[in-house]
PDB file of C-alpha atoms in Angstrom:
ATOM      1  CA  UNK A   1       8.306 -10.297  -1.859  1.00 81.00           C
ATOM      2  CA  UNK A   2       4.863 -10.264  -3.499  1.00 91.00           C
ATOM      3  CA  UNK A   3       1.601 -11.999  -2.685  1.00 94.00           C
ATOM      4  CA  UNK A   4       0.573 -13.580  -6.013  1.00 96.00           C
ATOM      5  CA  UNK A   5      -2.722 -15.233  -6.973  1.00 93.00           C
ATOM      6  CA  UNK A   6      -2.480 -17.805  -9.873  1.00 94.00           C
ATOM      7  CA  UNK A   7      -5.831 -18.432 -11.340  1.00 90.00           C
ATOM      8  CA  UNK A   8      -6.229 -21.213 -13.997  1.00 88.00           C
ATOM      9  CA  UNK A   9      -7.691 -24.506 -14.886  1.00 85.00           C
ATOM     10  CA  UNK A  10      -4.397 -26.120 -16.120  1.00 90.00           C
ATOM     11  CA  UNK A  11      -3.002 -27.860 -12.973  1.00 90.00           C
ATOM     12  CA  UNK A  12       0.339 -28.743 -14.648  1.00 94.00           C
ATOM     13  CA  UNK A  13       0.988 -25.101 -15.741  1.00 94.00           C
ATOM     14  CA  UNK A  14      -0.266 -23.735 -12.383  1.00 94.00           C
ATOM     15  CA  UNK A  15       1.988 -26.019 -10.492  1.00 96.00           C
ATOM     16  CA  UNK A  16       5.116 -25.208 -12.540  1.00 96.00           C
ATOM     17  CA  UNK A  17       4.422 -21.401 -12.129  1.00 97.00           C
ATOM     18  CA  UNK A  18       3.736 -21.844  -8.424  1.00 98.00           C
ATOM     19  CA  UNK A  19       7.022 -23.662  -7.796  1.00 98.00           C
ATOM     20  CA  UNK A  20       8.947 -21.081  -9.824  1.00 98.00           C
ATOM     21  CA  UNK A  21       7.422 -18.141  -8.140  1.00 98.00           C
ATOM     22  CA  UNK A  22       7.850 -19.683  -4.642  1.00 98.00           C
ATOM     23  CA  UNK A  23      11.511 -20.377  -5.343  1.00 98.00           C
ATOM     24  CA  UNK A  24      11.827 -16.762  -6.198  1.00 96.00           C
ATOM     25  CA  UNK A  25      10.466 -15.890  -2.787  1.00 96.00           C
ATOM     26  CA  UNK A  26       6.840 -14.925  -3.526  1.00 97.00           C
ATOM     27  CA  UNK A  27       3.883 -16.056  -1.418  1.00 97.00           C
ATOM     28  CA  UNK A  28       1.495 -17.973  -3.774  1.00 97.00           C
ATOM     29  CA  UNK A  29      -2.204 -18.681  -3.592  1.00 95.00           C
ATOM     30  CA  UNK A  30      -4.058 -20.786  -6.381  1.00 94.00           C
ATOM     31  CA  UNK A  31      -7.689 -20.737  -7.538  1.00 90.00           C
ATOM     32  CA  UNK A  32      -9.383 -22.792 -10.240  1.00 86.00           C
ATOM     33  CA  UNK A  33     -11.434 -19.776 -11.474  1.00 82.00           C
ATOM     34  CA  UNK A  34     -12.284 -16.050 -10.686  1.00 77.00           C
ATOM     35  CA  UNK A  35     -15.160 -16.843  -8.381  1.00 78.00           C
ATOM     36  CA  UNK A  36     -12.893 -19.033  -6.279  1.00 84.00           C
ATOM     37  CA  UNK A  37     -10.222 -16.293  -6.346  1.00 82.00           C
ATOM     38  CA  UNK A  38     -12.930 -13.706  -5.105  1.00 79.00           C
ATOM     39  CA  UNK A  39     -13.590 -15.926  -2.030  1.00 82.00           C
ATOM     40  CA  UNK A  40      -9.870 -16.497  -1.341  1.00 80.00           C
ATOM     41  CA  UNK A  41      -8.954 -12.842  -1.330  1.00 76.00           C
ATOM     42  CA  UNK A  42     -11.917 -11.405   0.598  1.00 72.00           C
ATOM     43  CA  UNK A  43      -9.729 -10.417   3.562  1.00 71.00           C
ATOM     44  CA  UNK A  44      -6.425  -9.306   1.810  1.00 78.00           C
ATOM     45  CA  UNK A  45      -5.761  -8.625  -1.795  1.00 83.00           C
ATOM     46  CA  UNK A  46      -2.831 -10.087  -3.712  1.00 89.00           C
ATOM     47  CA  UNK A  47      -0.248  -7.768  -5.148  1.00 90.00           C
ATOM     48  CA  UNK A  48      -0.284  -9.621  -8.427  1.00 92.00           C
ATOM     49  CA  UNK A  49      -2.882 -11.871 -10.232  1.00 90.00           C
ATOM     50  CA  UNK A  50      -1.661 -14.181 -12.976  1.00 93.00           C
ATOM     51  CA  UNK A  51      -4.639 -15.550 -14.857  1.00 88.00           C
ATOM     52  CA  UNK A  52      -5.105 -17.993 -17.818  1.00 84.00           C
ATOM     53  CA  UNK A  53      -6.938 -16.323 -20.596  1.00 60.00           C
ATOM     54  CA  UNK A  54      -9.428 -19.116 -20.744  1.00 58.00           C
ATOM     55  CA  UNK A  55     -10.556 -18.821 -17.117  1.00 52.00           C
ATOM     56  CA  UNK A  56     -10.522 -14.975 -16.831  1.00 57.00           C
ATOM     57  CA  UNK A  57     -13.678 -13.443 -15.855  1.00 66.00           C
ATOM     58  CA  UNK A  58     -13.368  -9.734 -16.600  1.00 60.00           C
ATOM     59  CA  UNK A  59     -16.356  -8.850 -14.420  1.00 63.00           C
ATOM     60  CA  UNK A  60     -14.968 -10.794 -11.473  1.00 69.00           C
ATOM     61  CA  UNK A  61     -11.602  -9.006 -11.873  1.00 68.00           C
ATOM     62  CA  UNK A  62     -13.378  -5.749 -11.773  1.00 65.00           C
ATOM     63  CA  UNK A  63     -15.221  -6.715  -8.607  1.00 67.00           C
ATOM     64  CA  UNK A  64     -12.054  -7.702  -7.113  1.00 68.00           C
ATOM     65  CA  UNK A  65     -10.314  -4.436  -8.014  1.00 68.00           C
ATOM     66  CA  UNK A  66     -13.179  -2.549  -6.342  1.00 65.00           C
ATOM     67  CA  UNK A  67     -12.221  -4.135  -3.128  1.00 65.00           C
ATOM     68  CA  UNK A  68      -8.851  -2.445  -3.285  1.00 64.00           C
ATOM     69  CA  UNK A  69      -8.166   0.823  -1.473  1.00 61.00           C
ATOM     70  CA  UNK A  70      -7.431   3.776  -3.607  1.00 60.00           C
ATOM     71  CA  UNK A  71      -3.675   3.553  -4.618  1.00 61.00           C
ATOM     72  CA  UNK A  72      -3.564  -0.165  -3.709  1.00 67.00           C
ATOM     73  CA  UNK A  73      -4.628  -1.549  -6.915  1.00 75.00           C
ATOM     74  CA  UNK A  74      -3.125  -5.098  -7.737  1.00 83.00           C
ATOM     75  CA  UNK A  75      -1.515  -5.828 -11.066  1.00 88.00           C
ATOM     76  CA  UNK A  76      -2.767  -8.494 -13.473  1.00 87.00           C
ATOM     77  CA  UNK A  77      -0.838 -10.657 -15.892  1.00 91.00           C
ATOM     78  CA  UNK A  78      -2.912 -12.522 -18.486  1.00 88.00           C
ATOM     79  CA  UNK A  79      -1.575 -15.767 -19.910  1.00 89.00           C
ATOM     80  CA  UNK A  80      -2.579 -15.832 -23.435  1.00 84.00           C
ATOM     81  CA  UNK A  81      -2.962 -18.377 -26.335  1.00 81.00           C
ATOM     82  CA  UNK A  82      -2.287 -15.734 -28.954  1.00 73.00           C
ATOM     83  CA  UNK A  83      -0.943 -12.245 -29.314  1.00 68.00           C
ATOM     84  CA  UNK A  84      -1.912  -9.376 -27.068  1.00 64.00           C
ATOM     85  CA  UNK A  85      -5.707  -8.980 -27.436  1.00 63.00           C
ATOM     86  CA  UNK A  86      -7.207  -5.777 -28.399  1.00 65.00           C
ATOM     87  CA  UNK A  87     -10.659  -6.447 -27.029  1.00 64.00           C
ATOM     88  CA  UNK A  88     -12.721  -4.232 -24.720  1.00 62.00           C
ATOM     89  CA  UNK A  89     -11.191  -5.961 -21.550  1.00 63.00           C
ATOM     90  CA  UNK A  90      -7.535  -5.439 -22.586  1.00 68.00           C
ATOM     91  CA  UNK A  91      -7.176  -2.418 -20.223  1.00 71.00           C
ATOM     92  CA  UNK A  92      -7.889  -4.755 -17.272  1.00 72.00           C
ATOM     93  CA  UNK A  93      -4.509  -6.289 -17.779  1.00 81.00           C
ATOM     94  CA  UNK A  94      -1.101  -4.845 -16.940  1.00 84.00           C
ATOM     95  CA  UNK A  95       0.848  -7.319 -19.132  1.00 88.00           C
ATOM     96  CA  UNK A  96       0.500 -10.456 -21.223  1.00 88.00           C
ATOM     97  CA  UNK A  97       2.638 -13.497 -21.468  1.00 90.00           C
ATOM     98  CA  UNK A  98       2.052 -15.740 -24.521  1.00 89.00           C
ATOM     99  CA  UNK A  99       1.804 -19.358 -24.035  1.00 89.00           C
ATOM    100  CA  UNK A 100       3.898 -21.532 -23.837  1.00 92.00           C
ATOM    101  CA  UNK A 101       4.900 -19.640 -20.775  1.00 93.00           C
ATOM    102  CA  UNK A 102       8.606 -18.729 -20.549  1.00 95.00           C
ATOM    103  CA  UNK A 103       9.030 -18.868 -16.789  1.00 96.00           C
ATOM    104  CA  UNK A 104      12.131 -16.598 -16.746  1.00 96.00           C
ATOM    105  CA  UNK A 105       9.999 -14.062 -18.693  1.00 96.00           C
ATOM    106  CA  UNK A 106       7.274 -14.293 -16.175  1.00 97.00           C
ATOM    107  CA  UNK A 107       9.729 -14.005 -13.239  1.00 97.00           C
ATOM    108  CA  UNK A 108      11.087 -10.896 -14.717  1.00 97.00           C
ATOM    109  CA  UNK A 109       7.738  -9.279 -15.384  1.00 96.00           C
ATOM    110  CA  UNK A 110       6.561 -10.079 -11.745  1.00 97.00           C
ATOM    111  CA  UNK A 111       9.824  -8.369 -10.429  1.00 95.00           C
ATOM    112  CA  UNK A 112       9.177  -5.397 -12.628  1.00 95.00           C
ATOM    113  CA  UNK A 113       5.553  -5.162 -11.538  1.00 93.00           C
ATOM    114  CA  UNK A 114       6.492  -5.527  -7.947  1.00 90.00           C
ATOM    115  CA  UNK A 115       9.079  -2.711  -8.056  1.00 90.00           C
ATOM    116  CA  UNK A 116       6.465  -0.366  -9.882  1.00 86.00           C
ATOM    117  CA  UNK A 117       4.001  -1.219  -7.192  1.00 78.00           C
ATOM    118  CA  UNK A 118       6.578  -0.521  -4.385  1.00 79.00           C
ATOM    119  CA  UNK A 119       7.383   2.794  -5.960  1.00 82.00           C
ATOM    120  CA  UNK A 120       3.805   3.931  -6.292  1.00 72.00           C
ATOM    121  CA  UNK A 121       3.199   3.037  -2.633  1.00 67.00           C
ATOM    122  CA  UNK A 122       6.255   4.992  -1.597  1.00 67.00           C
ATOM    123  CA  UNK A 123       5.133   7.921  -3.638  1.00 63.00           C
ATOM    124  CA  UNK A 124       1.694   7.824  -2.070  1.00 56.00           C
ATOM    125  CA  UNK A 125       3.098   7.683   1.428  1.00 50.00           C
ATOM    126  CA  UNK A 126       5.285  10.649   0.789  1.00 48.00           C
ATOM    127  CA  UNK A 127       2.239  12.536  -0.555  1.00 52.00           C
ATOM    128  CA  UNK A 128       0.225  11.584   2.429  1.00 44.00           C
ATOM    129  CA  UNK A 129       2.923  12.877   4.794  1.00 45.00           C
ATOM    130  CA  UNK A 130       3.452  16.111   3.255  1.00 46.00           C
ATOM    131  CA  UNK A 131      -0.178  17.183   3.769  1.00 46.00           C
TER     132      UNK A 131
END
């Protein structure tokens, strides 16, 4: 399954999400903020980042994305206190989940993003082999 990085300062929420995602077969890492997340994934990027809107640092996410190889961009799910934002950083996020978090909705979204990512990887592998 996917390597997922949970970033947030709400320990109870992060723990519930960690347990649910692990039970669904995913490998989970946790960080308190984006700076800690940057240090954690220096060697190997996650497939998906789930971040609390209060702790997200858009600049740090951009730096993290720059470490990715072309075509290996990870997906980002933002946990939000309100409706989907329309701010200048909205394009950094692949999906939004409004709090309180519906764990089943998050699991479904993670599955969907994992499938999309695998399909993109398969497509780029085929393109590389045909050259």
